[in-house]
Amino acid sequence: MTVKIGLIGLGMIGRDHLKRLQTVISGAQVTAVCDINHAAVDALANETGAAAFYDAQEMIHSPLVDAVFICSTGPAHKNQILAAFAAGKPVFCEKPLTPTADESQEIIEAEINVGKRLLQLGFMRRFAPGYQALKQTIESGALGDILLIHCAHRNPSVPESYTLEMAINDSATHEIDIIRYLLGENITSVRVDRPRKKTRHALAHLQDPLVVIFETASGVRIDDELFVNCQYGYDIRCEAIGENGIAALTEQQFISTRSLNGNAQHIPQSCMERFATAYDREVQHFIDSVREGRGISGPSSWDGYVVARVCDAGLASLKDGGKHDVVIPAQPALYR
Ligand code: NAD
Ligand code: ISE
């Protein structure tokens, strides 16, 4: 069976997933494309032969579509996800699930009403070999108890549409999810520190860098440097500090060179380059789940909801600089 995909959102990541679905992934075909930018729809429909839609609801309900890919911006996700649930169609949705926890709660309730999981969320780092190896090492006990984790999330730059809040609910979402994945426990408090000095490369409305301090239920302390105008590259770091040793991510898929100029190592310039393998693996996982009818798995709406709760606390801290507690309700049976 070939899964017929309807793709919503033809921006940066939407086009990257489109290329992936056309060239890397087996068992899928993009049969419909949709965006509020009509010119982008017309151009891609022409180029790919996919049917053109300007209205997401119409595309989701079309018989041309078996499964929906949501790559629109965060505020558009909720209504598109609810429409896919109403149509009973599986949905791959880019992170964040929604920009606020209240909206994510509505999605959880709707999916529970459907009675089965229909959504895989785009927390692709869980599919990255480096993070998987880090999780295995932590779980093996070789490092002893984990005490601290140091993270850095550096982007070369961000577009003008990137808001101050997106540092938390668009960028830090990745660390919030991966901390839960690595440690198998929830975050219980958040504090956002604004260093007094801001980079001259950040737009006026941004505060960059920021440092976010998280604590988990067992007391692990995590610091996350968010520096989204670092200029030099897309640099993601994660180092777990245990009682017996440390373990850190490396950039596995790249080589280093030695020459008269010294040692050199390529620095990725975008998330698409740094996490190419992880994106390929998450998308193939979704397509295989749909094709084989084995139910949707991987990062869930619940994961998106929990991350959104932590983000809400982070946004409150971004305003007042205080430490905010996060209380996560019991996990519904559907997501256990
Ligand atoms: P973008 O601005 O480049 O593209 C978004 C597209 O969505 C635009 O073409 C816009 O016109 C379209 N759009 C907006 N509202 C719409 C609506 N109601 N209906 C149809 N189309 C609509 O943004 P992007 O960088 O591609 O990000 C898109 C989403 O993907 C965001 O949620 C972002 O957080 C996520 N993302 C995830 C990763 C990752 O690493 N997993 C990387 C980049 C972006
Ligand atoms: C973007 O939406 C992503 O998800 C990228 O992975 C992240 O690095 C970037 O900061 C976000 O804006």
Short mmCIF file of C-alpha atoms and ligand atoms in Angstrom, two decimals:
data_model
loop_
_atom_site.label_atom_id
_atom_site.label_comp_id
_atom_site.label_asym_id
_atom_site.label_seq_id
_atom_site.Cartn_x
_atom_site.Cartn_y
_atom_site.Cartn_z
CA MET A 1 0.00 0.00 0.00
CA THR A 2 1.21 3.50 -0.79
CA VAL A 3 0.11 6.05 1.80
CA LYS A 4 -1.37 9.13 0.13
CA ILE A 5 -0.14 12.19 1.99
CA GLY A 6 -1.78 15.60 2.19
CA LEU A 7 0.87 18.15 3.18
CA ILE A 8 -0.16 21.39 4.94
CA GLY A 9 2.44 24.15 5.23
CA LEU A 10 4.90 24.58 2.40
CA GLY A 11 7.54 26.59 4.24
CA MET A 12 11.00 25.54 5.32
CA ILE A 13 10.30 22.23 7.06
CA GLY A 14 7.28 21.41 4.87
CA ARG A 15 9.46 21.49 1.76
CA ASP A 16 12.16 19.49 3.51
CA HIS A 17 9.64 16.77 4.41
CA LEU A 18 8.23 16.89 0.87
CA LYS A 19 11.68 16.19 -0.59
CA ARG A 20 12.20 13.44 1.97
CA LEU A 21 8.84 11.83 1.12
CA GLN A 22 9.69 11.98 -2.58
CA THR A 23 13.27 10.73 -2.44
CA VAL A 24 14.09 8.88 0.79
CA ILE A 25 10.94 7.42 2.29
CA SER A 26 9.36 4.25 0.97
CA GLY A 27 5.63 3.61 0.80
CA ALA A 28 4.33 7.18 0.56
CA GLN A 29 3.31 9.67 -2.08
CA VAL A 30 2.41 13.33 -1.59
CA THR A 31 -0.92 13.58 -3.42
CA ALA A 32 -2.11 16.97 -2.13
CA VAL A 33 -0.48 20.19 -0.97
CA CYS A 34 -2.03 23.10 0.94
CA ASP A 35 -0.95 26.49 2.24
CA ILE A 36 -2.49 29.91 2.83
CA ASN A 37 0.21 31.14 0.45
CA HIS A 38 -1.55 30.36 -2.84
CA ALA A 39 1.50 31.03 -5.00
CA ALA A 40 3.49 28.41 -3.06
CA VAL A 41 0.64 25.90 -3.50
CA ASP A 42 0.39 26.52 -7.25
CA ALA A 43 4.15 26.26 -7.75
CA LEU A 44 4.52 23.01 -5.79
CA ALA A 45 1.38 21.45 -7.26
CA ASN A 46 2.78 22.18 -10.72
CA GLU A 47 6.18 20.82 -9.87
CA THR A 48 5.00 17.62 -8.18
CA GLY A 49 1.65 16.80 -9.77
CA ALA A 50 -0.03 16.89 -6.35
CA ALA A 51 -3.54 18.38 -6.13
CA ALA A 52 -3.65 22.01 -5.01
CA PHE A 53 -5.70 23.06 -1.95
CA TYR A 54 -5.98 26.49 -0.38
CA ASP A 55 -8.15 25.28 2.47
CA ALA A 56 -6.76 22.77 4.96
CA GLN A 57 -10.15 21.42 6.08
CA GLU A 58 -11.11 20.62 2.51
CA MET A 59 -7.82 18.85 1.86
CA ILE A 60 -8.00 16.82 5.08
CA HIS A 61 -11.43 15.45 4.12
CA SER A 62 -10.46 14.77 0.49
CA PRO A 63 -10.41 11.11 -0.66
CA LEU A 64 -7.02 11.94 -2.22
CA VAL A 65 -5.56 11.89 1.29
CA ASP A 66 -4.98 8.89 3.61
CA ALA A 67 -2.78 10.70 6.14
CA VAL A 68 -2.04 14.33 6.95
CA PHE A 69 1.32 16.07 7.41
CA ILE A 70 1.00 19.34 9.36
CA CYS A 71 3.94 21.66 8.78
CA SER A 72 2.13 24.96 9.24
CA THR A 73 3.20 27.32 12.03
CA GLY A 74 2.27 26.42 15.64
CA PRO A 75 -0.88 28.57 16.02
CA ALA A 76 -2.50 26.79 13.04
CA HIS A 77 -1.89 23.27 14.39
CA LYS A 78 -4.88 22.83 16.71
CA ASN A 79 -7.68 23.23 14.17
CA GLN A 80 -5.86 21.14 11.57
CA ILE A 81 -5.22 18.31 14.05
CA LEU A 82 -8.85 18.34 15.23
CA ALA A 83 -10.02 18.18 11.60
CA ALA A 84 -7.76 15.18 10.92
CA PHE A 85 -9.14 13.44 14.04
CA ALA A 86 -12.71 14.19 12.91
CA ALA A 87 -11.87 12.61 9.53
CA GLY A 88 -10.29 9.61 11.33
CA LYS A 89 -7.00 10.17 9.49
CA PRO A 90 -3.54 9.63 10.98
CA VAL A 91 -1.55 12.79 11.35
CA PHE A 92 2.13 13.63 11.56
CA CYS A 93 2.37 17.08 13.15
CA GLU A 94 5.48 19.18 13.47
CA LYS A 95 6.28 20.47 16.94
CA PRO A 96 5.06 22.29 18.93
CA LEU A 97 1.75 20.44 19.29
CA THR A 98 0.24 23.87 20.06
CA PRO A 99 1.72 27.06 21.49
CA THR A 100 -0.22 26.71 24.79
CA ALA A 101 -1.09 23.83 27.12
CA ASP A 102 -4.82 24.66 27.12
CA GLU A 103 -4.98 24.09 23.37
CA SER A 104 -2.97 20.86 23.72
CA GLN A 105 -5.45 19.70 26.36
CA GLU A 106 -8.25 19.96 23.76
CA ILE A 107 -6.25 17.73 21.44
CA ILE A 108 -5.71 15.13 24.16
CA GLU A 109 -9.44 15.10 24.90
CA ALA A 110 -10.35 14.76 21.22
CA GLU A 111 -7.89 11.88 20.70
CA ILE A 112 -9.15 10.09 23.80
CA ASN A 113 -12.67 10.43 22.37
CA VAL A 114 -11.49 8.82 19.12
CA GLY A 115 -10.28 5.96 21.33
CA LYS A 116 -6.90 5.35 19.66
CA ARG A 117 -3.73 7.25 18.93
CA LEU A 118 -3.83 9.08 15.60
CA LEU A 119 -0.97 11.54 16.01
CA GLN A 120 2.82 11.31 15.88
CA LEU A 121 4.53 14.53 16.94
CA GLY A 122 7.70 15.79 15.25
CA PHE A 123 10.10 15.50 18.20
CA MET A 124 12.67 14.07 15.80
CA ARG A 125 15.57 14.12 18.25
CA ARG A 126 14.19 10.90 19.76
CA PHE A 127 15.08 9.25 16.43
CA ALA A 128 18.65 10.65 16.37
CA PRO A 129 21.30 7.96 16.87
CA GLY A 130 23.29 10.20 19.25
CA TYR A 131 20.42 10.83 21.64
CA GLN A 132 19.45 7.16 21.50
CA ALA A 133 23.01 6.16 22.46
CA LEU A 134 23.01 8.75 25.25
CA LYS A 135 19.74 7.35 26.61
CA GLN A 136 21.13 3.80 26.50
CA THR A 137 24.26 4.86 28.38
CA ILE A 138 22.24 6.66 31.05
CA GLU A 139 19.89 3.68 31.42
CA SER A 140 22.79 1.20 31.63
CA GLY A 141 23.76 2.79 34.94
CA ALA A 142 27.40 3.15 33.82
CA LEU A 143 27.43 6.83 34.74
CA GLY A 144 25.78 6.23 38.10
CA ASP A 145 22.99 8.61 39.08
CA ILE A 146 22.67 11.57 36.72
CA LEU A 147 23.13 14.84 38.60
CA LEU A 148 23.29 17.50 35.91
CA ILE A 149 22.69 17.94 32.19
CA HIS A 150 24.21 20.77 30.17
CA CYS A 151 22.43 21.60 26.90
CA ALA A 152 23.05 24.19 24.24
CA HIS A 153 20.66 25.04 21.42
CA ARG A 154 22.40 27.34 18.97
CA ASN A 155 20.96 28.47 15.66
CA PRO A 156 22.98 30.68 13.29
CA SER A 157 20.08 33.16 13.06
CA VAL A 158 16.29 33.35 13.10
CA PRO A 159 13.83 35.11 10.78
CA GLU A 160 12.03 38.32 11.71
CA SER A 161 8.84 36.35 12.38
CA TYR A 162 10.58 34.65 15.34
CA THR A 163 9.18 36.11 18.56
CA LEU A 164 10.71 36.33 22.04
CA GLU A 165 8.30 33.61 23.25
CA MET A 166 9.41 31.23 20.49
CA ALA A 167 12.75 30.80 22.24
CA ILE A 168 10.71 28.80 24.76
CA ASN A 169 7.74 27.36 22.87
CA ASP A 170 9.45 26.71 19.54
CA SER A 171 13.16 26.13 20.28
CA ALA A 172 13.48 24.95 23.91
CA THR A 173 10.60 22.53 23.24
CA HIS A 174 13.23 20.17 21.81
CA GLU A 175 15.31 20.11 25.01
CA ILE A 176 12.19 19.86 27.19
CA ASP A 177 11.11 16.77 25.29
CA ILE A 178 14.54 15.18 25.10
CA ILE A 179 15.20 15.63 28.83
CA ARG A 180 12.02 13.65 29.57
CA TYR A 181 13.09 11.05 27.00
CA LEU A 182 16.61 10.72 28.39
CA LEU A 183 15.70 10.64 32.07
CA GLY A 184 12.25 9.04 31.94
CA GLU A 185 10.83 11.60 34.35
CA ASN A 186 9.05 14.93 34.27
CA ILE A 187 10.35 18.43 34.69
CA THR A 188 9.02 20.01 37.91
CA SER A 189 10.31 23.59 37.73
CA VAL A 190 11.57 26.13 35.21
CA ARG A 191 13.41 29.41 35.50
CA VAL A 192 14.48 31.57 32.57
CA ASP A 193 17.55 33.77 33.10
CA ARG A 194 18.16 36.75 30.85
CA PRO A 195 21.85 37.58 30.78
CA ARG A 196 22.34 41.34 31.17
CA LYS A 197 24.15 41.54 27.85
CA LYS A 198 22.35 40.64 24.65
CA THR A 199 24.06 39.81 21.35
CA ARG A 200 24.18 42.69 18.89
CA HIS A 201 23.11 40.20 16.21
CA ALA A 202 19.61 39.73 17.68
CA LEU A 203 16.64 41.71 16.38
CA ALA A 204 15.38 44.43 18.72
CA HIS A 205 12.37 42.43 19.95
CA LEU A 206 14.48 39.44 21.04
CA GLN A 207 16.51 38.68 24.14
CA ASP A 208 19.30 36.41 22.99
CA PRO A 209 20.91 34.37 24.49
CA LEU A 210 18.73 33.05 27.30
CA VAL A 211 19.57 30.38 29.84
CA VAL A 212 16.79 28.11 31.06
CA ILE A 213 17.18 26.13 34.26
CA PHE A 214 15.01 23.04 34.71
CA GLU A 215 14.69 20.62 37.60
CA THR A 216 13.23 17.14 37.35
CA ALA A 217 11.17 15.13 39.81
CA SER A 218 14.28 13.32 41.16
CA GLY A 219 16.30 16.54 41.42
CA VAL A 220 18.42 16.52 38.24
CA ARG A 221 19.36 20.10 37.34
CA ILE A 222 19.51 21.01 33.65
CA ASP A 223 20.82 24.20 32.09
CA ASP A 224 19.87 25.01 28.51
CA GLU A 225 21.64 27.78 26.65
CA LEU A 226 19.34 29.13 23.95
CA PHE A 227 21.39 31.21 21.54
CA VAL A 228 19.46 31.57 18.29
CA ASN A 229 21.69 34.16 16.62
CA CYS A 230 25.06 32.58 17.32
CA GLN A 231 26.16 33.21 13.70
CA TYR A 232 28.61 30.35 13.26
CA GLY A 233 26.31 27.35 12.81
CA TYR A 234 23.60 25.01 14.06
CA ASP A 235 25.15 23.61 17.19
CA ILE A 236 23.27 21.29 19.51
CA ARG A 237 25.01 20.05 22.65
CA CYS A 238 24.00 17.71 25.40
CA GLU A 239 26.23 16.46 28.17
CA ALA A 240 24.99 14.27 31.02
CA ILE A 241 26.99 14.43 34.24
CA GLY A 242 26.77 11.34 36.43
CA GLU A 243 28.34 10.27 39.69
CA ASN A 244 30.80 7.99 37.86
CA GLY A 245 31.42 9.84 34.61
CA ILE A 246 29.97 11.93 31.83
CA ALA A 247 28.52 11.24 28.37
CA ALA A 248 28.02 13.79 25.61
CA LEU A 249 26.64 13.99 22.08
CA THR A 250 29.07 14.24 19.19
CA GLU A 251 28.31 15.12 15.60
CA GLN A 252 28.55 11.55 14.39
CA GLN A 253 27.79 11.92 10.73
CA PHE A 254 30.53 14.46 9.98
CA ILE A 255 34.26 14.00 9.41
CA SER A 256 37.16 16.00 10.71
CA THR A 257 40.13 16.98 8.55
CA ARG A 258 43.77 17.69 9.38
CA SER A 259 45.94 19.79 7.06
CA LEU A 260 48.49 22.58 7.05
CA ASN A 261 45.66 24.76 8.33
CA GLY A 262 45.29 22.56 11.40
CA ASN A 263 42.31 20.50 12.53
CA ALA A 264 38.94 21.32 11.04
CA GLN A 265 35.47 19.96 11.50
CA HIS A 266 32.41 20.88 9.49
CA ILE A 267 29.71 22.66 11.49
CA PRO A 268 26.15 22.03 10.28
CA GLN A 269 24.26 25.18 9.32
CA SER A 270 20.67 24.10 9.90
CA CYS A 271 18.50 21.62 11.75
CA MET A 272 17.80 19.94 8.40
CA GLU A 273 21.50 19.21 8.00
CA ARG A 274 22.24 18.32 11.63
CA PHE A 275 19.22 16.05 12.11
CA ALA A 276 18.73 14.67 8.57
CA THR A 277 18.94 11.06 9.76
CA ALA A 278 16.52 11.70 12.61
CA TYR A 279 13.93 13.31 10.30
CA ASP A 280 14.24 10.42 7.82
CA ARG A 281 13.75 7.90 10.59
CA GLU A 282 10.78 9.65 12.23
CA VAL A 283 8.95 10.01 8.90
CA GLN A 284 9.63 6.41 7.85
CA HIS A 285 8.38 5.32 11.28
CA PHE A 286 5.11 7.20 10.74
CA ILE A 287 4.59 5.87 7.21
CA ASP A 288 5.33 2.29 8.29
CA SER A 289 2.88 2.61 11.20
CA VAL A 290 0.14 3.72 8.80
CA ARG A 291 0.97 1.16 6.09
CA GLU A 292 1.22 -1.77 8.41
CA GLY A 293 -1.89 -0.76 10.35
CA ARG A 294 0.01 -1.32 13.60
CA GLY A 295 -1.23 1.85 15.29
CA ILE A 296 0.51 5.17 15.65
CA SER A 297 3.45 5.28 18.08
CA GLY A 298 6.45 7.50 18.79
CA PRO A 299 6.16 10.96 20.34
CA SER A 300 2.50 11.53 21.19
CA SER A 301 -0.05 14.27 21.81
CA TRP A 302 0.56 13.58 25.50
CA ASP A 303 4.27 14.35 25.07
CA GLY A 304 3.26 17.54 23.27
CA TYR A 305 0.88 18.46 26.09
CA VAL A 306 3.48 17.88 28.83
CA VAL A 307 6.03 19.95 26.92
CA ALA A 308 3.43 22.70 26.49
CA ARG A 309 2.82 22.72 30.27
CA VAL A 310 6.55 23.21 30.86
CA CYS A 311 6.60 25.92 28.17
CA ASP A 312 3.71 27.76 29.87
CA ALA A 313 5.78 27.86 33.07
CA GLY A 314 8.81 28.96 31.04
CA LEU A 315 6.83 31.79 29.45
CA ALA A 316 5.69 32.95 32.91
CA SER A 317 9.32 32.95 34.02
CA LEU A 318 10.38 34.80 30.90
CA LYS A 319 8.08 37.61 32.11
CA ASP A 320 8.98 37.77 35.79
CA GLY A 321 12.34 35.97 36.05
CA GLY A 322 11.02 33.73 38.85
CA LYS A 323 11.11 29.96 39.26
CA HIS A 324 7.80 28.38 38.24
CA ASP A 325 6.64 24.94 39.30
CA VAL A 326 5.14 22.51 36.81
CA VAL A 327 2.53 20.01 37.92
CA ILE A 328 1.70 17.31 35.38
CA PRO A 329 -1.59 15.44 35.80
CA ALA A 330 -1.75 11.64 35.68
CA GLN A 331 -1.07 10.21 32.22
CA PRO A 332 -4.29 8.98 30.54
CA ALA A 333 -4.42 5.24 29.74
CA LEU A 334 -4.32 5.88 25.98
CA TYR A 335 -0.77 7.20 26.26
CA ARG A 336 0.70 4.70 28.71
P1 NAD B 1 7.67 28.55 7.78
O1 NAD B 1 7.19 29.88 8.23
O2 NAD B 1 8.87 28.45 6.91
O3 NAD B 1 6.49 27.78 7.03
C1 NAD B 1 5.20 27.69 7.55
C2 NAD B 1 4.21 27.59 6.40
O4 NAD B 1 2.91 27.36 6.94
C3 NAD B 1 4.13 28.88 5.57
O5 NAD B 1 4.24 28.56 4.20
C4 NAD B 1 2.74 29.45 5.90
O6 NAD B 1 2.15 30.17 4.85
C5 NAD B 1 1.99 28.15 6.21
N1 NAD B 1 0.79 28.35 7.03
C6 NAD B 1 0.65 29.13 8.13
N2 NAD B 1 -0.62 29.04 8.60
C7 NAD B 1 -1.27 28.18 7.77
C8 NAD B 1 -2.60 27.68 7.73
N3 NAD B 1 -3.51 28.06 8.63
N4 NAD B 1 -2.93 26.80 6.76
C9 NAD B 1 -2.01 26.41 5.82
N5 NAD B 1 -0.74 26.86 5.82
C10 NAD B 1 -0.38 27.74 6.77
O7 NAD B 1 7.87 27.72 9.12
P2 NAD B 1 8.74 26.40 9.32
O8 NAD B 1 10.08 26.79 9.82
O9 NAD B 1 8.62 25.51 8.15
O10 NAD B 1 7.99 25.76 10.60
C11 NAD B 1 6.74 25.14 10.48
C12 NAD B 1 6.49 24.27 11.71
O11 NAD B 1 7.50 23.27 11.78
C13 NAD B 1 6.56 25.03 13.05
O12 NAD B 1 5.64 24.47 13.93
C14 NAD B 1 7.98 24.77 13.52
O13 NAD B 1 8.11 24.81 14.92
C15 NAD B 1 8.22 23.37 13.01
N6 NAD B 1 9.63 23.08 12.72
C16 NAD B 1 10.14 21.97 13.27
C17 NAD B 1 11.47 21.68 13.08
C18 NAD B 1 12.08 20.51 13.73
O14 NAD B 1 13.27 20.51 13.95
N7 NAD B 1 11.32 19.49 14.04
C19 NAD B 1 12.27 22.52 12.29
C20 NAD B 1 11.69 23.63 11.72
C21 NAD B 1 10.36 23.91 11.94
C1 ISE B 2 12.73 25.43 14.73
O1 ISE B 2 11.32 25.51 14.68
C2 ISE B 2 13.14 24.03 15.04
O2 ISE B 2 12.39 23.19 15.43
C3 ISE B 2 14.59 23.82 15.06
O3 ISE B 2 14.93 22.47 15.26
C4 ISE B 2 15.13 24.69 16.18
O4 ISE B 2 16.52 24.55 16.27
C5 ISE B 2 14.77 26.15 15.96
O5 ISE B 2 15.24 26.92 17.06
C6 ISE B 2 13.26 26.31 15.85
O6 ISE B 2 12.94 27.66 15.60
#
